[in-house]
Amino acid sequence: MIVCVCNNISDREIRQAVDMGLSTMAELRRDLGVATCCGKCAPCAKEVLTEHLAVQVNETVLKRPVFTQ
């Protein structure tokens, strides 16, 4: 789905940017141009960012090796 109509940025592109290391709205603005024109996409972009960061944290925790003694 298109999140930022002004710059034609999709939720997929935001998730890919997070996968590549972006973690703040400032970084999304700088690198993708999200919320740099009219700003109406900022709440939705922030939601996509936050949700994907949470997914990454959960996946990282689940992938940790379990050591038993």
XYZ file of C-alpha atoms in Angstrom:
69
model
C 0.000 0.000 0.000
C 1.213 3.504 -0.719
C 1.947 5.341 2.528
C 3.415 8.570 1.169
C 1.456 9.659 -1.889
C 3.607 12.734 -2.500
C 6.772 10.646 -2.900
C 5.142 7.339 -3.882
C 6.600 5.411 -0.919
C 4.993 2.104 0.021
C 4.817 0.251 3.313
C 7.039 -2.393 1.708
C 9.752 0.184 1.025
C 9.569 1.375 4.638
C 9.909 -2.211 5.915
C 12.865 -2.800 3.576
C 14.518 0.378 4.851
C 14.061 -0.858 8.430
C 15.598 -4.192 7.421
C 18.589 -2.231 6.121
C 19.050 -0.456 9.451
C 16.817 2.604 9.530
C 15.023 2.959 12.842
C 13.652 6.495 13.142
C 11.274 8.793 11.307
C 14.161 11.221 10.801
C 16.048 8.518 8.912
C 12.961 7.690 6.821
C 12.594 11.374 5.968
C 16.270 11.674 5.069
C 16.603 8.490 3.025
C 13.130 7.950 1.539
C 11.573 11.403 1.646
C 8.651 10.188 3.773
C 6.589 13.040 5.283
C 8.653 15.759 3.629
C 5.903 17.348 1.536
C 2.408 17.580 3.010
C 3.156 15.433 6.076
C -0.193 13.627 6.100
C 1.563 10.257 5.848
C 3.627 10.722 9.025
C 1.257 8.844 11.385
C 0.914 5.881 9.019
C 4.642 5.803 8.264
C 5.403 5.904 11.996
C 3.001 2.996 12.548
C 4.631 0.882 9.819
C 8.071 1.737 11.214
C 7.132 0.903 14.808
C 5.370 -2.349 13.917
C 8.256 -3.581 11.772
C 10.834 -2.690 14.414
C 8.792 -4.747 16.905
C 8.714 -7.693 14.489
C 12.486 -7.482 14.100
C 12.980 -7.525 17.873
C 10.725 -10.566 18.232
C 12.514 -12.407 15.433
C 15.908 -11.618 16.958
C 14.831 -12.936 20.346
C 13.394 -16.083 18.800
C 16.566 -16.759 16.779
C 18.886 -16.671 19.780
C 20.497 -20.010 20.455
C 19.422 -21.719 23.628
C 22.274 -23.137 25.660
C 21.615 -25.841 28.201
C 23.999 -27.020 30.816
